[in-house]
PDB file of C-alpha atoms in Angstrom:
ATOM      1  CA  MET A   1     -15.185 -19.453   1.072  1.00  0.00           C
ATOM      2  CA  ASN A   2     -12.928 -20.427   3.898  1.00  0.00           C
ATOM      3  CA  THR A   3     -11.528 -17.931   6.372  1.00  0.00           C
ATOM      4  CA  PHE A   4      -7.913 -18.191   5.205  1.00  0.00           C
ATOM      5  CA  LEU A   5      -8.847 -17.334   1.624  1.00  0.00           C
ATOM      6  CA  ILE A   6     -10.860 -14.325   2.773  1.00  0.00           C
ATOM      7  CA  LEU A   7      -7.923 -13.095   4.873  1.00  0.00           C
ATOM      8  CA  LEU A   8      -5.513 -13.605   1.970  1.00  0.00           C
ATOM      9  CA  ILE A   9      -7.734 -11.703  -0.455  1.00  0.00           C
ATOM     10  CA  ALA A  10      -8.210  -8.897   2.077  1.00  0.00           C
ATOM     11  CA  PHE A  11      -4.452  -8.650   2.655  1.00  0.00           C
ATOM     12  CA  LEU A  12      -3.718  -8.488  -1.077  1.00  0.00           C
ATOM     13  CA  ILE A  13      -6.375  -5.817  -1.596  1.00  0.00           C
ATOM     14  CA  SER A  14      -5.030  -3.759   1.302  1.00  0.00           C
ATOM     15  CA  ALA A  15      -1.395  -4.107   0.207  1.00  0.00           C
ATOM     16  CA  PHE A  16      -2.233  -3.234  -3.411  1.00  0.00           C
ATOM     17  CA  ILE A  17      -4.215  -0.124  -2.496  1.00  0.00           C
ATOM     18  CA  SER A  18      -1.577   1.125  -0.040  1.00  0.00           C
ATOM     19  CA  SER A  19       1.239   0.506  -2.523  1.00  0.00           C
ATOM     20  CA  PHE A  20      -0.660   2.147  -5.363  1.00  0.00           C
ATOM     21  CA  ILE A  21      -1.352   5.257  -3.293  1.00  0.00           C
ATOM     22  CA  ALA A  22       2.301   5.443  -2.203  1.00  0.00           C
ATOM     23  CA  ALA A  23       3.665   5.038  -5.740  1.00  0.00           C
ATOM     24  CA  PHE A  24       1.262   7.104  -7.810  1.00  0.00           C
ATOM     25  CA  THR A  25       0.067   9.941  -5.543  1.00  0.00           C
ATOM     26  CA  ARG A  26       1.683  12.565  -3.335  1.00  0.00           C
ATOM     27  CA  ILE A  27      -0.712  11.979  -0.426  1.00  0.00           C
ATOM     28  CA  PRO A  28       1.592   9.950   1.898  1.00  0.00           C
ATOM     29  CA  TYR A  29       4.459  12.420   1.488  1.00  0.00           C
ATOM     30  CA  LYS A  30       2.556  15.692   1.834  1.00  0.00           C
ATOM     31  CA  ASN A  31       3.620  16.540   5.400  1.00  0.00           C
ATOM     32  CA  LYS A  32       7.109  15.012   5.349  1.00  0.00           C
ATOM     33  CA  PHE A  33      10.424  16.735   4.858  1.00  0.00           C
ATOM     34  CA  SER A  34      12.588  15.750   1.894  1.00  0.00           C
ATOM     35  CA  SER A  35      15.277  14.474   4.255  1.00  0.00           C
ATOM     36  CA  GLN A  36      12.834  11.870   5.632  1.00  0.00           C
ATOM     37  CA  LEU A  37      12.089  10.394   2.197  1.00  0.00           C
ATOM     38  CA  SER A  38      13.976   8.038  -0.080  1.00  0.00           C
ATOM     39  CA  ILE A  39      15.089   9.169  -3.522  1.00  0.00           C
ATOM     40  CA  LEU A  40      12.060   7.543  -5.167  1.00  0.00           C
ATOM     41  CA  GLU A  41       9.600   8.946  -2.624  1.00  0.00           C
ATOM     42  CA  ASN A  42      11.131  12.392  -3.061  1.00  0.00           C
ATOM     43  CA  ALA A  43      10.749  12.135  -6.838  1.00  0.00           C
ATOM     44  CA  VAL A  44       7.062  11.232  -6.438  1.00  0.00           C
ATOM     45  CA  LYS A  45       6.561  14.103  -3.987  1.00  0.00           C
ATOM     46  CA  ASN A  46       8.166  16.594  -6.380  1.00  0.00           C
ATOM     47  CA  GLY A  47       6.193  15.241  -9.329  1.00  0.00           C
ATOM     48  CA  ASN A  48       9.177  14.361 -11.510  1.00  0.00           C
ATOM     49  CA  ALA A  49       9.185  10.556 -11.104  1.00  0.00           C
ATOM     50  CA  ASN A  50       8.946   8.566 -14.322  1.00  0.00           C
ATOM     51  CA  PHE A  51       6.891   5.391 -14.706  1.00  0.00           C
ATOM     52  CA  GLY A  52       9.852   3.103 -13.983  1.00  0.00           C
ATOM     53  CA  GLN A  53      10.568   4.849 -10.692  1.00  0.00           C
ATOM     54  CA  ARG A  54       6.910   4.677  -9.705  1.00  0.00           C
ATOM     55  CA  LEU A  55       6.761   0.978 -10.603  1.00  0.00           C
ATOM     56  CA  THR A  56       9.883   0.315  -8.519  1.00  0.00           C
ATOM     57  CA  LEU A  57       8.369   2.161  -5.557  1.00  0.00           C
ATOM     58  CA  PHE A  58       5.165   0.154  -6.008  1.00  0.00           C
ATOM     59  CA  GLY A  59       7.125  -3.114  -5.836  1.00  0.00           C
ATOM     60  CA  VAL A  60       9.113  -2.002  -2.803  1.00  0.00           C
ATOM     61  CA  ASN A  61       5.908  -1.051  -0.999  1.00  0.00           C
ATOM     62  CA  MET A  62       4.231  -4.357  -1.904  1.00  0.00           C
ATOM     63  CA  ILE A  63       7.164  -6.274  -0.405  1.00  0.00           C
ATOM     64  CA  GLY A  64       7.300  -3.929   2.581  1.00  0.00           C
ATOM     65  CA  SER A  65       3.614  -4.455   3.270  1.00  0.00           C
ATOM     66  CA  PHE A  66       4.435  -7.884   4.740  1.00  0.00           C
ATOM     67  CA  VAL A  67       5.951  -6.181   7.802  1.00  0.00           C
ATOM     68  CA  ALA A  68       3.744  -3.082   8.053  1.00  0.00           C
ATOM     69  CA  PRO A  69       1.138  -3.276  10.844  1.00  0.00           C
ATOM     70  CA  PRO A  70      -1.263  -0.745   9.228  1.00  0.00           C
ATOM     71  CA  VAL A  71      -1.673  -3.055   6.238  1.00  0.00           C
ATOM     72  CA  TYR A  72      -2.675  -5.916   8.528  1.00  0.00           C
ATOM     73  CA  ILE A  73      -5.172  -3.709  10.366  1.00  0.00           C
ATOM     74  CA  LYS A  74      -6.748  -2.615   7.071  1.00  0.00           C
ATOM     75  CA  ALA A  75      -6.771  -6.220   5.878  1.00  0.00           C
ATOM     76  CA  LEU A  76      -8.560  -7.327   9.028  1.00  0.00           C
ATOM     77  CA  ILE A  77     -11.240  -4.676   8.521  1.00  0.00           C
ATOM     78  CA  ILE A  78     -11.667  -5.672   4.867  1.00  0.00           C
ATOM     79  CA  ALA A  79     -11.803  -9.358   5.862  1.00  0.00           C
ATOM     80  CA  VAL A  80     -14.565  -8.719   8.391  1.00  0.00           C
ATOM     81  CA  ILE A  81     -16.571  -6.817   5.784  1.00  0.00           C
ATOM     82  CA  LEU A  82     -16.041  -9.567   3.194  1.00  0.00           C
ATOM     83  CA  PHE A  83     -16.934 -12.242   5.730  1.00  0.00           C
ATOM     84  CA  LEU A  84     -20.180 -10.466   6.613  1.00  0.00           C
ATOM     85  CA  ILE A  85     -21.078  -9.972   2.944  1.00  0.00           C
ATOM     86  CA  LEU A  86     -20.347 -13.578   1.964  1.00  0.00           C
ATOM     87  CA  LYS A  87     -21.992 -15.117   5.020  1.00  0.00           C
TER      88      LYS A  87
END
């Protein structure tokens, strides 16, 4: 496998996991005030978000992961692990 493909797979894995956690769990919003959150994030935090709202938040986070530095850091760590496993 070439290096670019490993980096792409690692980025997609990292973005998917981060987006899934943000859309379907309360973990990222636990220590934040309601005024700091969007309407969708607030609905997830309160536990009254329906599936459509969660799916929308998932999509927004997937698109937003292209500019989020933590996603790139996680992707780099995953890529190094994948590279060492596949070597």
